[in-house]
JSON list of C-alpha atoms in Angstrom, two decimals:
[
{"chain": "A", "resi": 1, "resn": "UNK", "atom": "CA", "xyz": [77.35, 114.85, 102.39]},
{"chain": "A", "resi": 2, "resn": "UNK", "atom": "CA", "xyz": [80.51, 112.91, 101.66]},
{"chain": "A", "resi": 3, "resn": "UNK", "atom": "CA", "xyz": [82.09, 113.99, 98.35]},
{"chain": "A", "resi": 4, "resn": "UNK", "atom": "CA", "xyz": [83.34, 111.52, 95.74]},
{"chain": "A", "resi": 5, "resn": "UNK", "atom": "CA", "xyz": [86.97, 110.46, 96.07]},
{"chain": "A", "resi": 6, "resn": "UNK", "atom": "CA", "xyz": [87.09, 109.96, 99.85]},
{"chain": "A", "resi": 7, "resn": "UNK", "atom": "CA", "xyz": [89.57, 107.19, 100.73]},
{"chain": "A", "resi": 8, "resn": "UNK", "atom": "CA", "xyz": [89.01, 104.75, 103.58]},
{"chain": "A", "resi": 9, "resn": "UNK", "atom": "CA", "xyz": [91.71, 102.33, 104.72]},
{"chain": "A", "resi": 10, "resn": "UNK", "atom": "CA", "xyz": [91.28, 98.75, 105.72]},
{"chain": "A", "resi": 11, "resn": "UNK", "atom": "CA", "xyz": [93.30, 95.80, 106.95]},
{"chain": "A", "resi": 12, "resn": "UNK", "atom": "CA", "xyz": [94.77, 94.97, 103.56]},
{"chain": "A", "resi": 13, "resn": "UNK", "atom": "CA", "xyz": [93.88, 97.84, 101.25]},
{"chain": "A", "resi": 14, "resn": "UNK", "atom": "CA", "xyz": [92.15, 101.12, 100.65]},
{"chain": "A", "resi": 15, "resn": "UNK", "atom": "CA", "xyz": [88.90, 101.94, 98.87]},
{"chain": "A", "resi": 16, "resn": "UNK", "atom": "CA", "xyz": [87.77, 105.22, 97.34]},
{"chain": "A", "resi": 17, "resn": "UNK", "atom": "CA", "xyz": [84.19, 106.44, 96.97]},
{"chain": "A", "resi": 18, "resn": "UNK", "atom": "CA", "xyz": [83.11, 106.94, 93.36]},
{"chain": "A", "resi": 19, "resn": "UNK", "atom": "CA", "xyz": [80.21, 109.32, 93.97]},
{"chain": "A", "resi": 20, "resn": "UNK", "atom": "CA", "xyz": [78.88, 111.73, 96.56]},
{"chain": "A", "resi": 21, "resn": "UNK", "atom": "CA", "xyz": [76.69, 110.24, 99.25]},
{"chain": "A", "resi": 22, "resn": "UNK", "atom": "CA", "xyz": [74.20, 111.89, 101.61]},
{"chain": "A", "resi": 23, "resn": "UNK", "atom": "CA", "xyz": [74.46, 110.58, 105.15]},
{"chain": "A", "resi": 24, "resn": "UNK", "atom": "CA", "xyz": [71.07, 110.82, 106.86]},
{"chain": "A", "resi": 25, "resn": "UNK", "atom": "CA", "xyz": [70.96, 111.61, 110.55]},
{"chain": "A", "resi": 26, "resn": "UNK", "atom": "CA", "xyz": [70.31, 108.81, 112.99]},
{"chain": "A", "resi": 27, "resn": "UNK", "atom": "CA", "xyz": [67.32, 108.88, 115.31]},
{"chain": "A", "resi": 28, "resn": "UNK", "atom": "CA", "xyz": [66.09, 107.17, 118.47]},
{"chain": "A", "resi": 29, "resn": "UNK", "atom": "CA", "xyz": [65.23, 103.98, 116.60]},
{"chain": "A", "resi": 30, "resn": "UNK", "atom": "CA", "xyz": [68.43, 103.53, 114.61]},
{"chain": "A", "resi": 31, "resn": "UNK", "atom": "CA", "xyz": [71.43, 104.84, 112.79]},
{"chain": "A", "resi": 32, "resn": "UNK", "atom": "CA", "xyz": [71.39, 106.78, 109.54]},
{"chain": "A", "resi": 33, "resn": "UNK", "atom": "CA", "xyz": [72.56, 104.42, 106.79]},
{"chain": "A", "resi": 34, "resn": "UNK", "atom": "CA", "xyz": [73.84, 105.16, 103.29]},
{"chain": "A", "resi": 35, "resn": "UNK", "atom": "CA", "xyz": [75.40, 103.03, 100.58]},
{"chain": "A", "resi": 36, "resn": "UNK", "atom": "CA", "xyz": [77.95, 104.29, 98.07]},
{"chain": "A", "resi": 37, "resn": "UNK", "atom": "CA", "xyz": [79.89, 102.74, 95.19]},
{"chain": "A", "resi": 38, "resn": "UNK", "atom": "CA", "xyz": [83.63, 102.48, 95.79]},
{"chain": "A", "resi": 39, "resn": "UNK", "atom": "CA", "xyz": [86.68, 101.11, 94.01]},
{"chain": "A", "resi": 40, "resn": "UNK", "atom": "CA", "xyz": [89.97, 99.71, 95.23]},
{"chain": "A", "resi": 41, "resn": "UNK", "atom": "CA", "xyz": [92.73, 102.33, 95.32]},
{"chain": "A", "resi": 42, "resn": "UNK", "atom": "CA", "xyz": [95.42, 99.87, 94.28]},
{"chain": "A", "resi": 43, "resn": "UNK", "atom": "CA", "xyz": [94.97, 98.28, 90.87]},
{"chain": "A", "resi": 44, "resn": "UNK", "atom": "CA", "xyz": [95.42, 94.59, 90.11]},
{"chain": "A", "resi": 45, "resn": "UNK", "atom": "CA", "xyz": [95.24, 91.68, 92.51]},
{"chain": "A", "resi": 46, "resn": "UNK", "atom": "CA", "xyz": [96.41, 93.88, 95.39]},
{"chain": "A", "resi": 47, "resn": "UNK", "atom": "CA", "xyz": [93.02, 95.63, 95.18]},
{"chain": "A", "resi": 48, "resn": "UNK", "atom": "CA", "xyz": [91.14, 92.40, 95.85]},
{"chain": "A", "resi": 49, "resn": "UNK", "atom": "CA", "xyz": [90.07, 92.68, 99.48]},
{"chain": "A", "resi": 50, "resn": "UNK", "atom": "CA", "xyz": [87.76, 90.49, 101.49]},
{"chain": "A", "resi": 51, "resn": "UNK", "atom": "CA", "xyz": [84.39, 91.59, 102.86]},
{"chain": "A", "resi": 52, "resn": "UNK", "atom": "CA", "xyz": [84.70, 93.74, 105.99]},
{"chain": "A", "resi": 53, "resn": "UNK", "atom": "CA", "xyz": [88.39, 94.50, 105.34]},
{"chain": "A", "resi": 54, "resn": "UNK", "atom": "CA", "xyz": [87.28, 98.13, 105.75]},
{"chain": "A", "resi": 55, "resn": "UNK", "atom": "CA", "xyz": [85.47, 98.15, 109.08]},
{"chain": "A", "resi": 56, "resn": "UNK", "atom": "CA", "xyz": [86.18, 101.24, 111.17]},
{"chain": "A", "resi": 57, "resn": "UNK", "atom": "CA", "xyz": [84.74, 104.29, 112.90]},
{"chain": "A", "resi": 58, "resn": "UNK", "atom": "CA", "xyz": [85.95, 107.65, 111.59]},
{"chain": "A", "resi": 59, "resn": "UNK", "atom": "CA", "xyz": [85.61, 110.58, 113.95]},
{"chain": "A", "resi": 60, "resn": "UNK", "atom": "CA", "xyz": [82.80, 110.10, 116.41]},
{"chain": "A", "resi": 61, "resn": "UNK", "atom": "CA", "xyz": [79.89, 109.18, 114.17]},
{"chain": "A", "resi": 62, "resn": "UNK", "atom": "CA", "xyz": [80.95, 107.72, 110.82]},
{"chain": "A", "resi": 63, "resn": "UNK", "atom": "CA", "xyz": [81.07, 103.92, 110.69]},
{"chain": "A", "resi": 64, "resn": "UNK", "atom": "CA", "xyz": [82.40, 102.61, 107.37]},
{"chain": "A", "resi": 65, "resn": "UNK", "atom": "CA", "xyz": [82.59, 99.02, 106.17]},
{"chain": "A", "resi": 66, "resn": "UNK", "atom": "CA", "xyz": [82.61, 97.12, 102.91]},
{"chain": "A", "resi": 67, "resn": "UNK", "atom": "CA", "xyz": [79.91, 94.48, 103.08]},
{"chain": "A", "resi": 68, "resn": "UNK", "atom": "CA", "xyz": [81.11, 92.59, 100.02]},
{"chain": "A", "resi": 69, "resn": "UNK", "atom": "CA", "xyz": [84.54, 91.66, 98.75]},
{"chain": "A", "resi": 70, "resn": "UNK", "atom": "CA", "xyz": [86.38, 93.63, 96.09]},
{"chain": "A", "resi": 71, "resn": "UNK", "atom": "CA", "xyz": [87.40, 91.02, 93.54]},
{"chain": "A", "resi": 72, "resn": "UNK", "atom": "CA", "xyz": [88.28, 90.50, 89.92]},
{"chain": "A", "resi": 73, "resn": "UNK", "atom": "CA", "xyz": [91.37, 92.69, 89.88]},
{"chain": "A", "resi": 74, "resn": "UNK", "atom": "CA", "xyz": [94.19, 91.26, 87.77]},
{"chain": "A", "resi": 75, "resn": "UNK", "atom": "CA", "xyz": [97.79, 92.35, 87.44]},
{"chain": "A", "resi": 76, "resn": "UNK", "atom": "CA", "xyz": [98.91, 93.81, 84.13]},
{"chain": "A", "resi": 77, "resn": "UNK", "atom": "CA", "xyz": [100.95, 91.70, 81.74]},
{"chain": "A", "resi": 78, "resn": "UNK", "atom": "CA", "xyz": [102.57, 91.99, 78.34]},
{"chain": "A", "resi": 79, "resn": "UNK", "atom": "CA", "xyz": [101.80, 89.97, 75.24]},
{"chain": "A", "resi": 80, "resn": "UNK", "atom": "CA", "xyz": [104.24, 89.91, 72.35]},
{"chain": "A", "resi": 81, "resn": "UNK", "atom": "CA", "xyz": [102.58, 91.11, 69.15]},
{"chain": "A", "resi": 82, "resn": "UNK", "atom": "CA", "xyz": [103.94, 90.77, 65.63]},
{"chain": "A", "resi": 83, "resn": "UNK", "atom": "CA", "xyz": [103.71, 94.00, 63.64]},
{"chain": "A", "resi": 84, "resn": "UNK", "atom": "CA", "xyz": [104.36, 94.45, 59.89]},
{"chain": "A", "resi": 85, "resn": "UNK", "atom": "CA", "xyz": [107.88, 95.77, 60.54]},
{"chain": "A", "resi": 86, "resn": "UNK", "atom": "CA", "xyz": [108.75, 92.50, 62.34]},
{"chain": "A", "resi": 87, "resn": "UNK", "atom": "CA", "xyz": [107.58, 90.50, 59.33]},
{"chain": "A", "resi": 88, "resn": "UNK", "atom": "CA", "xyz": [109.63, 92.67, 56.94]},
{"chain": "A", "resi": 89, "resn": "UNK", "atom": "CA", "xyz": [112.76, 92.38, 59.11]},
{"chain": "A", "resi": 90, "resn": "UNK", "atom": "CA", "xyz": [112.45, 88.57, 59.18]},
{"chain": "A", "resi": 91, "resn": "UNK", "atom": "CA", "xyz": [111.82, 88.46, 55.43]},
{"chain": "A", "resi": 92, "resn": "UNK", "atom": "CA", "xyz": [114.89, 90.59, 54.65]},
{"chain": "A", "resi": 93, "resn": "UNK", "atom": "CA", "xyz": [117.05, 88.44, 56.96]},
{"chain": "A", "resi": 94, "resn": "UNK", "atom": "CA", "xyz": [115.80, 85.24, 55.28]},
{"chain": "A", "resi": 95, "resn": "UNK", "atom": "CA", "xyz": [116.45, 86.66, 51.79]},
{"chain": "A", "resi": 96, "resn": "UNK", "atom": "CA", "xyz": [119.94, 87.75, 52.81]},
{"chain": "A", "resi": 97, "resn": "UNK", "atom": "CA", "xyz": [120.68, 84.29, 54.20]},
{"chain": "A", "resi": 98, "resn": "UNK", "atom": "CA", "xyz": [119.40, 82.65, 51.01]},
{"chain": "A", "resi": 99, "resn": "UNK", "atom": "CA", "xyz": [121.41, 84.94, 48.74]},
{"chain": "A", "resi": 100, "resn": "UNK", "atom": "CA", "xyz": [124.59, 84.12, 50.72]},
{"chain": "A", "resi": 101, "resn": "UNK", "atom": "CA", "xyz": [123.83, 80.42, 50.33]},
{"chain": "A", "resi": 102, "resn": "UNK", "atom": "CA", "xyz": [123.26, 80.77, 46.55]},
{"chain": "A", "resi": 103, "resn": "UNK", "atom": "CA", "xyz": [126.48, 82.71, 45.98]},
{"chain": "A", "resi": 104, "resn": "UNK", "atom": "CA", "xyz": [128.59, 80.15, 47.86]},
{"chain": "A", "resi": 105, "resn": "UNK", "atom": "CA", "xyz": [127.25, 77.24, 45.74]}
]
């Protein structure tokens, strides 16, 4: 059994298993095969890796590969947001400017 959280490295990134997985023994007719959900270790676009970027043998009997690409990761970004305090600050500044204009007339 492989526990959740195991990290496997690839050519351009690392992936981490999200759940435990039982690895069945192989036999004379074939290898034991198991599939497990994994996520990219690095967030954002850097976590987007192509299919088979992880394609390696670990130890003597564990062959790991990602059959599909990891995609959809986006880098974080900031969006300016107006909050009530911003509106009040602008309103006070506008009133102060108007009162200076009125007193100079």
